[in-house]
């Protein structure tokens, strides 16, 4: 496998007439024309990959990895206050406070998974895992979403039980704990806000902290109602409301993670437009086996076959395609195969 950078052209050549890869490269870089025995009539196929080698190394510098210190800080804050909320919830008898503590527990687990994913993503690629472990980020986000949805179901169940049998609630201590929780959540959100737009994993953690922040606001409201009116049903109502709020956002995160694992087209890439850009390159007559997918947040990949009328222009076609993918779609991790139209037509006639 030839290893290079995103701007390097990498070629793998398979031809008839005994022309090996080594001989082709020697002739090409020495400026020598191929001998008559290696004429275009004998050339079976020219395959040229633009971009960096997939097997050489895993993509480095993932989006989540750039924010791991902030993830660690948010984890420390969340874990510490989670214990405080659990104690406070048991002391005051508040479901809203316990629901917020449960969300804090999910946050702590999600942040821990995010950091584990970053650690795995930093491990080098192997012959068995040519992309390394960067997909751990996506698996972590998927796990976070599933756990949060299950936790929401539990909160709804607890709210139903408390509607049937409202418990006594200590509004004052409940309010004090909720105010501290709000401050902790705001600090954590500040730590994670920059990475949430770059990494699916950090985005998942940010959403969880956001839901906790709103949950803390809800607990403050519930505590105020209990203190002012004595209406304890405000507590399970707010607890259920916290669960309802996070469901849509968690569902979106779940769909995004599954979309990546299914190697779906990145939402920011218009595949039809991309295909038209390739067909607009002079000499390209057809595009097939076109795929664009996300390896992990911030790293998209693309592969396709371009059919050309003149194999003598294969190099120029490849360079144009590479530039079009990079300039128009930000795709630098691309593998492009050039195929001879005449050969395809001849193979089609043989099959007939």
mmCIF file of N, CA and C in Angstrom, residues 18 23 36 66 77 82 106-107 121 131 137 140 150 171-172 201 208 228 273 284 313 315 321 324 327 344:
data_model
loop_
_atom_site.group_PDB
_atom_site.id
_atom_site.type_symbol
_atom_site.label_atom_id
_atom_site.label_comp_id
_atom_site.label_asym_id
_atom_site.label_seq_id
_atom_site.Cartn_x
_atom_site.Cartn_y
_atom_site.Cartn_z
ATOM 1 N N UNK A 18 2.506 -7.740 -18.908
ATOM 2 C CA UNK A 18 3.640 -7.834 -17.990
ATOM 3 C C UNK A 18 4.073 -6.534 -17.374
ATOM 4 N N UNK A 23 7.470 -1.283 -12.458
ATOM 5 C CA UNK A 23 7.927 -0.847 -13.779
ATOM 6 C C UNK A 23 7.171 0.391 -14.227
ATOM 7 N N UNK A 36 6.128 -0.578 -27.028
ATOM 8 C CA UNK A 36 4.997 -0.912 -27.885
ATOM 9 C C UNK A 36 4.190 -2.061 -27.324
ATOM 10 N N UNK A 66 -9.999 16.741 20.325
ATOM 11 C CA UNK A 66 -9.561 18.115 20.544
ATOM 12 C C UNK A 66 -10.210 18.740 21.776
ATOM 13 N N UNK A 77 -17.176 17.740 37.338
ATOM 14 C CA UNK A 77 -18.258 18.546 37.906
ATOM 15 C C UNK A 77 -19.545 17.744 38.029
ATOM 16 N N UNK A 82 -23.706 15.053 41.072
ATOM 17 C CA UNK A 82 -24.677 13.952 41.018
ATOM 18 C C UNK A 82 -24.883 13.351 42.406
ATOM 19 N N UNK A 106 -26.644 9.798 33.962
ATOM 20 C CA UNK A 106 -26.505 9.535 32.529
ATOM 21 C C UNK A 106 -25.437 10.425 31.920
ATOM 22 N N UNK A 107 -25.419 11.699 32.362
ATOM 23 C CA UNK A 107 -24.380 12.615 31.882
ATOM 24 C C UNK A 107 -22.998 12.091 32.217
ATOM 25 N N UNK A 121 -9.891 6.169 20.079
ATOM 26 C CA UNK A 121 -9.658 6.804 18.781
ATOM 27 C C UNK A 121 -8.195 7.183 18.593
ATOM 28 N N UNK A 131 -9.036 1.671 9.962
ATOM 29 C CA UNK A 131 -9.413 3.018 10.382
ATOM 30 C C UNK A 131 -9.114 3.239 11.867
ATOM 31 N N UNK A 137 -16.457 6.625 18.882
ATOM 32 C CA UNK A 137 -17.209 7.839 19.183
ATOM 33 C C UNK A 137 -18.680 7.660 18.845
ATOM 34 N N UNK A 140 -20.384 5.255 21.187
ATOM 35 C CA UNK A 140 -20.625 5.902 22.467
ATOM 36 C C UNK A 140 -21.873 6.775 22.411
ATOM 37 N N UNK A 150 -34.253 5.011 27.863
ATOM 38 C CA UNK A 150 -34.710 4.067 28.883
ATOM 39 C C UNK A 150 -34.918 4.765 30.222
ATOM 40 N N UNK A 171 -39.559 21.680 50.416
ATOM 41 C CA UNK A 171 -39.318 22.633 49.339
ATOM 42 C C UNK A 171 -38.040 23.426 49.470
ATOM 43 N N UNK A 172 -37.663 23.858 50.681
ATOM 44 C CA UNK A 172 -36.478 24.699 50.871
ATOM 45 C C UNK A 172 -35.177 24.017 50.465
ATOM 46 N N UNK A 201 -20.091 12.875 19.401
ATOM 47 C CA UNK A 201 -19.943 12.406 20.774
ATOM 48 C C UNK A 201 -20.084 13.560 21.761
ATOM 49 N N UNK A 208 -27.142 16.224 26.827
ATOM 50 C CA UNK A 208 -27.493 15.699 28.139
ATOM 51 C C UNK A 208 -27.332 16.771 29.211
ATOM 52 N N UNK A 228 -44.606 27.789 48.128
ATOM 53 C CA UNK A 228 -45.595 28.862 48.178
ATOM 54 C C UNK A 228 -47.023 28.354 48.332
ATOM 55 N N UNK A 273 -25.766 16.526 -6.614
ATOM 56 C CA UNK A 273 -24.892 17.611 -7.058
ATOM 57 C C UNK A 273 -23.461 17.117 -7.219
ATOM 58 N N UNK A 284 -15.208 12.730 -18.823
ATOM 59 C CA UNK A 284 -15.935 11.750 -18.009
ATOM 60 C C UNK A 284 -17.283 11.453 -18.671
ATOM 61 N N UNK A 313 -5.971 10.852 -20.832
ATOM 62 C CA UNK A 313 -6.276 11.981 -19.972
ATOM 63 C C UNK A 313 -6.627 11.542 -18.541
ATOM 64 N N UNK A 315 -4.849 10.938 -15.869
ATOM 65 C CA UNK A 315 -4.216 11.690 -14.785
ATOM 66 C C UNK A 315 -4.886 13.050 -14.601
ATOM 67 N N UNK A 321 -11.007 15.684 -10.570
ATOM 68 C CA UNK A 321 -12.000 15.094 -9.665
ATOM 69 C C UNK A 321 -11.612 15.325 -8.214
ATOM 70 N N UNK A 324 -12.295 18.926 -7.356
ATOM 71 C CA UNK A 324 -13.740 19.188 -7.252
ATOM 72 C C UNK A 324 -14.296 18.677 -5.935
ATOM 73 N N UNK A 327 -12.759 21.098 -3.068
ATOM 74 C CA UNK A 327 -13.240 22.483 -3.086
ATOM 75 C C UNK A 327 -14.743 22.572 -2.880
ATOM 76 N N UNK A 344 -14.933 -1.065 -21.276
ATOM 77 C CA UNK A 344 -16.242 -1.432 -20.734
ATOM 78 C C UNK A 344 -17.190 -1.849 -21.850
#
